[in-house]
Coordinates of C-alpha atoms (C1' of nucleotides) in Angstrom, one line a residue:
Chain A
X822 CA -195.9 -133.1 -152.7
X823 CA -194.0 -129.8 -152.0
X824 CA -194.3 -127.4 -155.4
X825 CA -192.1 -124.3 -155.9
X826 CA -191.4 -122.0 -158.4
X827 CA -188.4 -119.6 -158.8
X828 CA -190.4 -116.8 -158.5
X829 CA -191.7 -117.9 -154.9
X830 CA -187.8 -118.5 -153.6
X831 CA -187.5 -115.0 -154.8
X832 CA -190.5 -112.9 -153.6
X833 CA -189.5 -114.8 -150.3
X834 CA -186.7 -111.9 -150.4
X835 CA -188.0 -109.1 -152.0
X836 CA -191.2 -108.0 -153.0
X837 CA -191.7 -108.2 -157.3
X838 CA -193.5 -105.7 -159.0
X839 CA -195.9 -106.8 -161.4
X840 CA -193.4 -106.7 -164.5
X841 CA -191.0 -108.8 -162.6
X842 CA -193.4 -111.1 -161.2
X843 CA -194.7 -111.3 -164.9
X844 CA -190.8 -112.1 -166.2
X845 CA -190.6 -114.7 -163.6
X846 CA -194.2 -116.1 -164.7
X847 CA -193.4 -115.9 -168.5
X848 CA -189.9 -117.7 -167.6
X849 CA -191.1 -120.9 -166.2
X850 CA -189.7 -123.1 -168.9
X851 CA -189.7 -126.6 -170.3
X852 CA -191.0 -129.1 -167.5
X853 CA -189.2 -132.0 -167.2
X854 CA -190.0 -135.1 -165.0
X855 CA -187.3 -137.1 -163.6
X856 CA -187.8 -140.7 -161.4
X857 CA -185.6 -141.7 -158.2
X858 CA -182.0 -142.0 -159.3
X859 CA -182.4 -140.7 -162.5
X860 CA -179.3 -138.4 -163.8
X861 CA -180.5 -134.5 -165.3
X862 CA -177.0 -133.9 -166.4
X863 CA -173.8 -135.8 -166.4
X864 CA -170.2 -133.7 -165.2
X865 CA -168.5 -132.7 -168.6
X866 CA -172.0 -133.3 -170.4
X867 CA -172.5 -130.1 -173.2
X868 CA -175.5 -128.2 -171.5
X869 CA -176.8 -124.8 -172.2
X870 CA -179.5 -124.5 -169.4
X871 CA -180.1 -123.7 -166.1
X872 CA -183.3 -125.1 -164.0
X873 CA -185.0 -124.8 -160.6
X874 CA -186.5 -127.3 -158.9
X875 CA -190.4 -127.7 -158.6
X876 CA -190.8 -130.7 -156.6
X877 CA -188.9 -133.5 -155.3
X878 CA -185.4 -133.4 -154.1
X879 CA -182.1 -134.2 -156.2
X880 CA -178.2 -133.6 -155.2
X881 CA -175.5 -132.4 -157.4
X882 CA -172.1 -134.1 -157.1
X883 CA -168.8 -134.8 -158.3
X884 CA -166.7 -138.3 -159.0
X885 CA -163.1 -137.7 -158.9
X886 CA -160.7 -140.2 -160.3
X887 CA -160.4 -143.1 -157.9
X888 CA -163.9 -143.1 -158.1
X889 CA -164.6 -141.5 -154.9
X890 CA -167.8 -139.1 -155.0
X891 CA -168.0 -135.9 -153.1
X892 CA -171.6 -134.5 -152.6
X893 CA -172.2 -130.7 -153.5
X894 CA -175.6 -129.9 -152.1
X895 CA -178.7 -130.9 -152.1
X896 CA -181.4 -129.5 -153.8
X897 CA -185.3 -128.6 -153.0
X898 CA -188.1 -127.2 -154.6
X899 CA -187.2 -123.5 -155.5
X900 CA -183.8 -124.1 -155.8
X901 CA -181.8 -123.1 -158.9
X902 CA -178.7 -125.0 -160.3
X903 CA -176.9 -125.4 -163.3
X904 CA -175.6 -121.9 -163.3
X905 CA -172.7 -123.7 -164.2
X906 CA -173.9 -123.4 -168.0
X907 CA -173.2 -119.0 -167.1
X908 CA -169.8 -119.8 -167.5
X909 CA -169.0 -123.4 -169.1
X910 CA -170.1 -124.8 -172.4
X911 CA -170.1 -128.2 -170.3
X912 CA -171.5 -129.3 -166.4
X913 CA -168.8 -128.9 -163.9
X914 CA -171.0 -131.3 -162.1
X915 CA -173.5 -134.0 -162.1
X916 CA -177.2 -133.5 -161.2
X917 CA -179.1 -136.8 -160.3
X918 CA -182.8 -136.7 -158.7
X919 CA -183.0 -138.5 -155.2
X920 CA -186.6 -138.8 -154.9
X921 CA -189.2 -138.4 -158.0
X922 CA -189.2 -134.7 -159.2
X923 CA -189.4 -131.9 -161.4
X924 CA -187.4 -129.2 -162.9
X925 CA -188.4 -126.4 -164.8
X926 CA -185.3 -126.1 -167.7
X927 CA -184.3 -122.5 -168.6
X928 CA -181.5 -122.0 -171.7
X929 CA -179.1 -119.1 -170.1
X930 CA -180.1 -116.7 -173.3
X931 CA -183.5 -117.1 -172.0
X932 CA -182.2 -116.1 -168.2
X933 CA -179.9 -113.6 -169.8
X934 CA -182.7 -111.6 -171.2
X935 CA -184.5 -111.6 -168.3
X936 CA -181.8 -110.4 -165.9
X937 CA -181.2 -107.8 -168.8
X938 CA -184.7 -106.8 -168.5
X939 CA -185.1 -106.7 -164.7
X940 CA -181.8 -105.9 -162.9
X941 CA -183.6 -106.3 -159.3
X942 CA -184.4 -109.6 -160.4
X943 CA -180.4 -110.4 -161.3
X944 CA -179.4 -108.6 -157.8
X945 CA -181.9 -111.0 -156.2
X946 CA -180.2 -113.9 -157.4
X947 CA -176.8 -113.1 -156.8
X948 CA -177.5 -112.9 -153.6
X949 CA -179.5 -115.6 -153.2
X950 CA -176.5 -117.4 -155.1
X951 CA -174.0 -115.7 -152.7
X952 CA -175.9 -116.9 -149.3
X953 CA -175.3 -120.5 -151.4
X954 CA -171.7 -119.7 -151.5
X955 CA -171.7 -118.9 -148.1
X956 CA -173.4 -122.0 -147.3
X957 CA -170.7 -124.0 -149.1
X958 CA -168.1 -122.1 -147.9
X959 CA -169.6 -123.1 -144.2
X960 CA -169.1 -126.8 -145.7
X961 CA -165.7 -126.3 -146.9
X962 CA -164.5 -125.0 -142.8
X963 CA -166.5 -128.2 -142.2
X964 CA -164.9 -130.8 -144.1
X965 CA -161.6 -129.1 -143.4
X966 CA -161.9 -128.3 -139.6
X967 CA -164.6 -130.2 -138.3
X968 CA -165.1 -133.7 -136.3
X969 CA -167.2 -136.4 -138.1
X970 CA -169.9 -135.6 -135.6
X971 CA -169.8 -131.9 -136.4
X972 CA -170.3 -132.8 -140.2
X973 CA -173.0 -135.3 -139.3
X974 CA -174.8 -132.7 -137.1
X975 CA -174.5 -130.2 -139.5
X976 CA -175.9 -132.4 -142.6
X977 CA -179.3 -132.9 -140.5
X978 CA -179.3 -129.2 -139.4
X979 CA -179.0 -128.2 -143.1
X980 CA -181.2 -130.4 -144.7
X981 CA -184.1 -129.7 -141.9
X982 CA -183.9 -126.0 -142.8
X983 CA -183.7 -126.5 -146.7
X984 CA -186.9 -128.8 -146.3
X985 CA -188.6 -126.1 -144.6
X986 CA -187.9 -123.3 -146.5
X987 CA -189.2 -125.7 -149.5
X988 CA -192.0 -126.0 -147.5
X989 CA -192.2 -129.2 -146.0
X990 CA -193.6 -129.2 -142.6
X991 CA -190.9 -130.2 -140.2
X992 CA -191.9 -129.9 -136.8
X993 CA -189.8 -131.8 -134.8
X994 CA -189.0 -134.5 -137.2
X995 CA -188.5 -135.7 -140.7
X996 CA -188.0 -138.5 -142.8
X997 CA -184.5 -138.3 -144.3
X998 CA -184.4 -139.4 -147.4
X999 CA -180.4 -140.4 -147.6
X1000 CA -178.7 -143.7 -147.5
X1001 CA -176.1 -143.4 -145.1
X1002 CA -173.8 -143.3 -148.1
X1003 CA -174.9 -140.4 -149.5
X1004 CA -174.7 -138.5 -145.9
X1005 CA -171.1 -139.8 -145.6
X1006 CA -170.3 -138.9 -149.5
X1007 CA -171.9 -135.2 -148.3
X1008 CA -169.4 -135.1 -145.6
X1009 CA -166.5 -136.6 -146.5
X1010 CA -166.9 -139.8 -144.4
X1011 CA -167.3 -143.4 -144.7
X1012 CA -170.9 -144.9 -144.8
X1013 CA -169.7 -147.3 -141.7
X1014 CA -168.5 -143.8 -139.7
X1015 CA -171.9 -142.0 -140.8
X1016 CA -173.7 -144.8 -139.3
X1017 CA -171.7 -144.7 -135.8
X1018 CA -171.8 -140.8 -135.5
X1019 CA -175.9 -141.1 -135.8
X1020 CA -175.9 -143.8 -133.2
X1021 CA -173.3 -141.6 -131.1
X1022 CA -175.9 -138.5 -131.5
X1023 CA -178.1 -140.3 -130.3
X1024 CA -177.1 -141.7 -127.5
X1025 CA -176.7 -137.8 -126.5
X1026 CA -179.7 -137.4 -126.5
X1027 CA -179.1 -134.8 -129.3
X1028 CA -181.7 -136.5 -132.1
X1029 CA -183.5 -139.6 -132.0
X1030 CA -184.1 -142.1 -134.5
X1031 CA -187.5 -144.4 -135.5
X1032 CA -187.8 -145.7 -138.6
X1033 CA -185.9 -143.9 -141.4
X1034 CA -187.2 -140.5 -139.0
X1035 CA -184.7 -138.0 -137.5
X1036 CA -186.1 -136.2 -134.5
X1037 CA -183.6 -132.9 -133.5
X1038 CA -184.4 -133.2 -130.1
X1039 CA -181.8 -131.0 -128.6
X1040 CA -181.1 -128.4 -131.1
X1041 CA -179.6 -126.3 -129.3
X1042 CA -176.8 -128.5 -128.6
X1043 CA -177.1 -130.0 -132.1
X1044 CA -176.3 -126.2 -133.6
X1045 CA -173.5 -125.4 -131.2
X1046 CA -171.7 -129.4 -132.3
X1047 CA -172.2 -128.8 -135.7
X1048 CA -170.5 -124.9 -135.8
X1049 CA -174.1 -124.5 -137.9
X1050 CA -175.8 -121.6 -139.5
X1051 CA -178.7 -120.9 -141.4
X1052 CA -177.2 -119.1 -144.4
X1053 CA -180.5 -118.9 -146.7
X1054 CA -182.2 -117.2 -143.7
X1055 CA -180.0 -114.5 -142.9
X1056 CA -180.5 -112.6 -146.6
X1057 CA -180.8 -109.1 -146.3
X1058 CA -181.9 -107.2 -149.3
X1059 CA -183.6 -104.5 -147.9
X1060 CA -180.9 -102.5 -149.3
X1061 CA -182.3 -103.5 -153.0
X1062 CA -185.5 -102.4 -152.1
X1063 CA -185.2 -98.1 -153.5
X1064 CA -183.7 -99.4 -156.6
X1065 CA -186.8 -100.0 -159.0
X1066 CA -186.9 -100.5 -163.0
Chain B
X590 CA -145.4 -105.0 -158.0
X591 CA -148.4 -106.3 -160.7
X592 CA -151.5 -104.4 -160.7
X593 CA -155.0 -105.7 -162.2
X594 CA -158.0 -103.6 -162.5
X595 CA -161.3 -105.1 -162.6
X596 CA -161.9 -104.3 -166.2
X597 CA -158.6 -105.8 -167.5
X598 CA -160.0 -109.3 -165.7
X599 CA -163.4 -108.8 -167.3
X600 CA -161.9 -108.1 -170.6
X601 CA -159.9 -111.3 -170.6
X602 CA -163.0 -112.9 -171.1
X603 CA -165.2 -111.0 -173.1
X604 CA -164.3 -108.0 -175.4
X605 CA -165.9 -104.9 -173.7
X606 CA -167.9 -102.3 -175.7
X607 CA -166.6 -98.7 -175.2
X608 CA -169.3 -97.9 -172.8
X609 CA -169.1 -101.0 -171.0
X610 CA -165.3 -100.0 -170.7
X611 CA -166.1 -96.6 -169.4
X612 CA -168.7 -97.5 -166.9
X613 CA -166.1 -100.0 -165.1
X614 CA -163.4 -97.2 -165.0
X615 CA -166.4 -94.9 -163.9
X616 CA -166.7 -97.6 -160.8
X617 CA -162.9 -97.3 -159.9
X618 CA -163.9 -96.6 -156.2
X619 CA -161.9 -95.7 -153.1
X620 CA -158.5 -96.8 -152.8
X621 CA -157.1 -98.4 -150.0
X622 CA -153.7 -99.6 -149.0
X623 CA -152.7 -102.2 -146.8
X624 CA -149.7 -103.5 -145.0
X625 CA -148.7 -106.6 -144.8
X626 CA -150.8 -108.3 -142.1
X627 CA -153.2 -105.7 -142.5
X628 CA -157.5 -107.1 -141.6
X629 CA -159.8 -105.0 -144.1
X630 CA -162.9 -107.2 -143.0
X631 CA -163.3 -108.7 -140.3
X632 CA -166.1 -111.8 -139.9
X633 CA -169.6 -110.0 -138.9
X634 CA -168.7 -106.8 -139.3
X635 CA -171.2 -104.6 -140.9
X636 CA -170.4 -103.8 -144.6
X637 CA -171.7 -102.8 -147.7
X638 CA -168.8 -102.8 -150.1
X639 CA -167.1 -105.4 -152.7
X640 CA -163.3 -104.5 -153.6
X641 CA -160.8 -105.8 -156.3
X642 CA -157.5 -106.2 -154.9
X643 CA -155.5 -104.0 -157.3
X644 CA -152.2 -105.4 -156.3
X645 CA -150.4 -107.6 -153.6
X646 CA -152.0 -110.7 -152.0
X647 CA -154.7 -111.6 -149.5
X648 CA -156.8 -114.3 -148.4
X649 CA -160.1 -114.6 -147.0
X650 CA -161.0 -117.0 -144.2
X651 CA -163.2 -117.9 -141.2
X652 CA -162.7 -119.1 -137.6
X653 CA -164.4 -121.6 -135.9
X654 CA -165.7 -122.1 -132.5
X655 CA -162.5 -123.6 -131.4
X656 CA -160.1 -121.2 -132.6
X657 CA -159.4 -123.1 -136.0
X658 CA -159.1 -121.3 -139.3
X659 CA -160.4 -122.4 -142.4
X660 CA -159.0 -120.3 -145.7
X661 CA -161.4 -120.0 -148.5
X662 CA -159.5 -118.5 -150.9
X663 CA -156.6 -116.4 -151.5
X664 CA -156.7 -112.9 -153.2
X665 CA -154.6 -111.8 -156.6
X666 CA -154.8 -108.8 -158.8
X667 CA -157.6 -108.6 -160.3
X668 CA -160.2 -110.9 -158.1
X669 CA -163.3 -109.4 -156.9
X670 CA -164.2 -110.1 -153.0
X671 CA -166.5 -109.4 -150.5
X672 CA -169.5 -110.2 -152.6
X673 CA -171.4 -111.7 -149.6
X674 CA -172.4 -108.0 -148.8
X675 CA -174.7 -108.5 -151.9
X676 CA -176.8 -110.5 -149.9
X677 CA -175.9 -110.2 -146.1
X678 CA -175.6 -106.8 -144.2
X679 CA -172.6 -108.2 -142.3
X680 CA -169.5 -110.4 -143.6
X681 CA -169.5 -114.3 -144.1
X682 CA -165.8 -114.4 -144.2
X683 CA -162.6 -112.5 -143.1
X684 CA -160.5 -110.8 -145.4
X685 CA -156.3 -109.8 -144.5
X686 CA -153.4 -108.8 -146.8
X687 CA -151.2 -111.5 -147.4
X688 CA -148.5 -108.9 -148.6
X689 CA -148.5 -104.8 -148.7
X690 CA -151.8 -104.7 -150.7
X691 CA -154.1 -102.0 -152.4
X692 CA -157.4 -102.7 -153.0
X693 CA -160.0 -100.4 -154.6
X694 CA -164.0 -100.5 -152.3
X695 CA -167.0 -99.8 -154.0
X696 CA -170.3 -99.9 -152.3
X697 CA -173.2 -102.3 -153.2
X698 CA -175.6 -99.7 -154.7
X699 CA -172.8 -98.6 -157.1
X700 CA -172.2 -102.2 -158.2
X701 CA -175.9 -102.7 -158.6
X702 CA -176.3 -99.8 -160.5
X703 CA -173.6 -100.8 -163.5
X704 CA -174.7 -104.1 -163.3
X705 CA -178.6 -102.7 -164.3
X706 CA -176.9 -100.4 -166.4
X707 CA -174.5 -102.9 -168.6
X708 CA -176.5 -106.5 -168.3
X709 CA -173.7 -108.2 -170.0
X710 CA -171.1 -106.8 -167.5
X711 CA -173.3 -108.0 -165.1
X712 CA -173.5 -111.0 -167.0
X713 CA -170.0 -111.5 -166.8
X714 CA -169.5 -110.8 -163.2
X715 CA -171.5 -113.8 -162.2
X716 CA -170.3 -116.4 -165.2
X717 CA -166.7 -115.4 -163.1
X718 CA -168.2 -115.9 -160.1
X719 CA -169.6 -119.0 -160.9
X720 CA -165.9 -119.9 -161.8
X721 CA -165.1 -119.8 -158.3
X722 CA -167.9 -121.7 -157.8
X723 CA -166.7 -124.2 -159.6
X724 CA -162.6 -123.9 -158.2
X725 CA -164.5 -123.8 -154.7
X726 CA -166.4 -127.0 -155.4
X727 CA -163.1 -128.9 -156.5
X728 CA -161.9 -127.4 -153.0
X729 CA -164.6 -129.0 -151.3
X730 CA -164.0 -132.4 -153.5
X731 CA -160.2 -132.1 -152.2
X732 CA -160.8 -131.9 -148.7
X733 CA -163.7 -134.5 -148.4
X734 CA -162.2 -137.1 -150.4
X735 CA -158.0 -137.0 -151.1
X736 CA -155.2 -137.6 -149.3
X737 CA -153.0 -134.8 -147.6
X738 CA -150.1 -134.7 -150.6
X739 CA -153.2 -134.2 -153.5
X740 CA -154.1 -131.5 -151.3
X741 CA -150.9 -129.6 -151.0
X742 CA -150.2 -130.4 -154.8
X743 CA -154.0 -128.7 -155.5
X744 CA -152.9 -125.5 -153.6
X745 CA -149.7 -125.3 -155.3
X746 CA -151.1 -125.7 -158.4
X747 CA -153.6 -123.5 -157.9
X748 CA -151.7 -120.4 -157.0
X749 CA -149.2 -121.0 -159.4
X750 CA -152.2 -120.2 -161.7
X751 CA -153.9 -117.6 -160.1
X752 CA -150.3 -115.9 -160.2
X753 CA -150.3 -116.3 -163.7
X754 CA -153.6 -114.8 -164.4
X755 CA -152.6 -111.9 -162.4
X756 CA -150.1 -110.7 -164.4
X757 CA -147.0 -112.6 -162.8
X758 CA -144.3 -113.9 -164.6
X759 CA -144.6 -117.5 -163.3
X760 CA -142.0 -119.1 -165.3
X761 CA -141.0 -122.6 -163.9
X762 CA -141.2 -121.5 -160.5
X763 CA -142.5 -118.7 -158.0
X764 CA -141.9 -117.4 -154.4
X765 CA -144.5 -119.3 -152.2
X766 CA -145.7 -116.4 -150.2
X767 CA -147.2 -118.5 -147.4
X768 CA -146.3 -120.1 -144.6
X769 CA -146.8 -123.7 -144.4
X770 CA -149.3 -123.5 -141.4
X771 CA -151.5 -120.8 -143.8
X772 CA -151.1 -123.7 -146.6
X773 CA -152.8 -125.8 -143.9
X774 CA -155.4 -123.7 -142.9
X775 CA -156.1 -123.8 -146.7
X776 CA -156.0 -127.5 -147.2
X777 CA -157.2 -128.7 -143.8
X778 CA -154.0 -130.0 -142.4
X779 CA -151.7 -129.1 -139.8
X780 CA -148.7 -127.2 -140.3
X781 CA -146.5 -130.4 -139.5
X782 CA -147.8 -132.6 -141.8
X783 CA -147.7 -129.8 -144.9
X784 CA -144.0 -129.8 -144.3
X785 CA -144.0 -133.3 -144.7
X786 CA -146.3 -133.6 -147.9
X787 CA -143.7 -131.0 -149.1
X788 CA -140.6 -133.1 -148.9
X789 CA -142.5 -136.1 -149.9
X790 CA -143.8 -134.5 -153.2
X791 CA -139.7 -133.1 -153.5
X792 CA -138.5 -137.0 -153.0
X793 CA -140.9 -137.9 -155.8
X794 CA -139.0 -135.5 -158.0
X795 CA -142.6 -133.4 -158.6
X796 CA -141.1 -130.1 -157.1
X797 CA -138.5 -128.9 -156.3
X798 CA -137.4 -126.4 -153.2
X799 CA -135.0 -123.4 -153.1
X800 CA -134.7 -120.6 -150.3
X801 CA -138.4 -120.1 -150.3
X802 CA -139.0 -120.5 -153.8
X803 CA -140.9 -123.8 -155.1
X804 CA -140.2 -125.2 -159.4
X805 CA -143.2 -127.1 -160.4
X806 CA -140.8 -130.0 -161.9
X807 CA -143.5 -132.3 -163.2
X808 CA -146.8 -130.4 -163.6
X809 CA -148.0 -133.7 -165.3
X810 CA -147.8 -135.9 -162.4
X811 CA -148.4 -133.1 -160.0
X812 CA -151.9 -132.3 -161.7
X813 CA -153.0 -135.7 -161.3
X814 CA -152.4 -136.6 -158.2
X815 CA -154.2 -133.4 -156.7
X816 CA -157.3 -134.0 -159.1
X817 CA -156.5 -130.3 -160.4
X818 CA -158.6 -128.3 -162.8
X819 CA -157.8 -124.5 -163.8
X820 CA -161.5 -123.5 -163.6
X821 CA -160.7 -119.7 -165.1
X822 CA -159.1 -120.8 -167.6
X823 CA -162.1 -123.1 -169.4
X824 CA -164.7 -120.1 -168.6
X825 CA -166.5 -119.9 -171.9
X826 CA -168.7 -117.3 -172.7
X827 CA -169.0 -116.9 -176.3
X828 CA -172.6 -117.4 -176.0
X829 CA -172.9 -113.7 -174.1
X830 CA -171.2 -112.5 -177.2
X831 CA -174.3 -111.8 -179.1
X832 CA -176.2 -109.8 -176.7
X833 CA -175.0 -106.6 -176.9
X834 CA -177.0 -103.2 -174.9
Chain C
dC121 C1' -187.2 -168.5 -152.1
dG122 C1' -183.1 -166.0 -153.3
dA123 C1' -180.7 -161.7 -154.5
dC124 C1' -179.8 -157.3 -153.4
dG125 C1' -179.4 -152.9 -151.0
dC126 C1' -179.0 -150.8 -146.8
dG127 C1' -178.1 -150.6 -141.9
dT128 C1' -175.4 -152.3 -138.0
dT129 C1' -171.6 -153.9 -135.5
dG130 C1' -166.9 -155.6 -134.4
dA131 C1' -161.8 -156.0 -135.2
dC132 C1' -158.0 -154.0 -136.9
dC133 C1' -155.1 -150.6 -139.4
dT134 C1' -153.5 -146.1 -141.3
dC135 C1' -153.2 -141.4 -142.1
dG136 C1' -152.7 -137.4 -140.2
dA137 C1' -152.8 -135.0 -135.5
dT138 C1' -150.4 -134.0 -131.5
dC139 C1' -146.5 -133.3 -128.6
dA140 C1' -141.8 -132.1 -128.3
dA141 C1' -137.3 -130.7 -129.5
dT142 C1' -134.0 -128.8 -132.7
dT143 C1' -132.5 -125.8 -136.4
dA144 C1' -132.5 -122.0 -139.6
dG145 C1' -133.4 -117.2 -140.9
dC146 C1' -133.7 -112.5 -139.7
dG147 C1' -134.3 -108.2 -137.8
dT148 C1' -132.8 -105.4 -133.5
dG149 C1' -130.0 -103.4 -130.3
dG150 C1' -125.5 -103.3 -128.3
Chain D
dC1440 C1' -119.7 -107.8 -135.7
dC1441 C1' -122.2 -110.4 -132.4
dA1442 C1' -125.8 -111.8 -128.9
dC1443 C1' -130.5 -112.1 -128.5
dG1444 C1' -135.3 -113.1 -129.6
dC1445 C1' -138.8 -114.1 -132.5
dT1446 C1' -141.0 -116.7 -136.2
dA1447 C1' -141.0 -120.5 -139.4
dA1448 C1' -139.2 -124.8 -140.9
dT1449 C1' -137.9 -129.4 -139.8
dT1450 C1' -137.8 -133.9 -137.6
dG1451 C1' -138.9 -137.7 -134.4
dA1452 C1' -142.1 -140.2 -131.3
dT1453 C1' -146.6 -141.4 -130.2
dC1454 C1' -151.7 -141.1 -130.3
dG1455 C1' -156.3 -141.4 -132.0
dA1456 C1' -160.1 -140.4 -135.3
dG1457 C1' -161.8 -142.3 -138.9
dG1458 C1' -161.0 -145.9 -142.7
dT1459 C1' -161.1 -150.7 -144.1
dC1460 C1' -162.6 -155.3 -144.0
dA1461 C1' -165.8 -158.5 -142.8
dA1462 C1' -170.0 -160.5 -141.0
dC1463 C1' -174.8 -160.4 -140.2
dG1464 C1' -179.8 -158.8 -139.9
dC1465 C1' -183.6 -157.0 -142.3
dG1466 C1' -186.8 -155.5 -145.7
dT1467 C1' -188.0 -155.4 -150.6
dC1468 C1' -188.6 -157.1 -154.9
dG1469 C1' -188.5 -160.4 -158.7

DNA sequence: CGACGCGTTGACCTCGATCAATTAGCGTGG
DNA sequence: CCACGCTAATTGATCGAGGTCAACGCGTCG
């Protein structure tokens, strides 16, 4: 199993001196393992901390009233969330684990300090957190303007990259690990309509399907469907870079 | 015509020390007025600079491949934009005056350096941002998952308050300063079917319509049937409170 | 074996899009 | 003052993407 820490995500964008990479070190907090399904933090729930994502994968989401749920993001290892608790005394959202994980819990006086401490370091996730709103915002023109296959073809595009920037080894193909459900609930369809976009992708030619695998066999064409980019990978913080402690 | 500096939105969350409060008028940066109509960023052009939008209105938005616009968010006194340069060397999004604007630029570096300078101001800037977060996530919820009328109630709603917060007097009603196809590049509809959600939400007695101002008539009803939640307004950060410089 | 969750497929329906035409408001020039 | 032209609002008719409902297959687990 994939393992990342915060400080890895990071010094994949800049490069720490030793006093930051000793914050980052000295930061990892309270471990916490979670199984399949299990819930980290409920919406409205009374939470104090943020956390990042060692291993495993989870999703945050919200219910609205009719019950209907609307998927946030996914998360991998090296991901932060529950910044949430920066602004709120309670979750704006729910937090559940999709596959077996662990998170590394962080109290926001503790993350405080630290971006107190090391302002390169509180730069460095800004941005990271502003290529996240970008990502979302990329979503939001998605759900808004986009056709159901679009949305599907952009789910798959998005979670290929996230799994690889986790480090997974995607070559070609990976195992997704989504009920249709879950992939419609990301993208504002129906289960039954998720499940007939795949098949029409497929037929395509644009990914293939064995198993519970997704090949991307066409890319190219699956990118230019599905209006998709790669926000995480487009960071540019070399203008950070003069500003030392 | 309402104007909002930076510091006066900061300071309605946290009380600011004196030096905190000189460092933000310190930032003021480079003025810049705009006409009505008026593009200050444009999507993938190069930039380094955030602004606050002193007074008037704008929004920010992108285009798709197909010539459809999808708007993120609208602009009020007082709202920081164009954050995505922290982390990208060229603009995410699009930005355009609404109304005859003013907005005051500051580059990156001089954001980064008050923000190593006053942690807590820093501190503050992302707890808001996270706010957004948060009003952009109930966005995403809206357009995934409700029906067209909670959609136009959620942008009515949510103007009304970001009017407010500005510094408007918003007493039962306001001057809608949109057309209805903008309110459906906002919401994901077309301008033909806003129109309709309009006069639907008039006939059930929730607003009302005059010349081109709109009443709220029954905020009640209206905030539950678009799902609505005035993120600013439950920002808490009492816990920041005890870590002065 | 049976229950259950998930994927798959078909039949049908609805919400919102699309197309089209009309009206209202408003600034401009005569 | 009035004719014109433009933009936005309004309304009706029709279409279609995606939702809903229902049935069935299949694998897993107790």
């Amino acid at each position: 199993m994939r393992v990342r820490s915060f400080a890895d995500r990071i010094g994949g964008f800049l490069s720490l001196t030793v006093s930051e990479q000793n914050a980052l070190a000295g930061l990892e907090g309270r471990a916490r393992s979670l199984r399949r399904g299990a819930v980290l933090v409920r919406e409205n729930d009374r939470t104090a901390d943020l956390f990042v994502l060692s291993s495993g994968m989870m999703m945050s989401y919200v219910l609205l009233h009719d019950g209907s749920r609307q998927i946030l993001r996914f998360l991998f290892p090296g991901d932060l969330a529950g910044a949430g608790a920066l602004a709120y005394a309670t979750s704006p959202e729910s937090v559940v684990a999709l596959a077996d994980s662990v998170v590394c819990l962080f109290d926001r006086a503790q993350v405080a300090a630290v971006m107190a401490r090391h302002p390169r370091l509180a730069l460095a996730m800004t941005a990271i957190d502003q290529a996240e709103r970008a990502a979302m915002t990329d979503r939001l023109a998605g759900l808004g303007r986009t056709s159901a296959q679009a949305r599907i073809a952009a789910v798959l595009l998005d979670i290929r990259d996230r799994m690889r920037r986790s480090g997974e080894e995607v070559a070609s193909g990976f195992t997704l690990p989504l009920t249709q459900e879950e992939i419609g609930d990301a993208s504002g369809l129906t289960a039954v309509h998720v499940n007939r976009m795949l098949r029409q992708l497929e037929e395509m030619g644009l990914i293939a399907r064995t198993g519970g695998r997704v090949i991307l066999s066409d890319e190219v064409r699956l990118a230019r469907t599905a209006n998709y980019v790669d926000r995480l990978s487009r960071i540019d913080l070399s203008w950070l870079v003069p500003i030392p402690a």
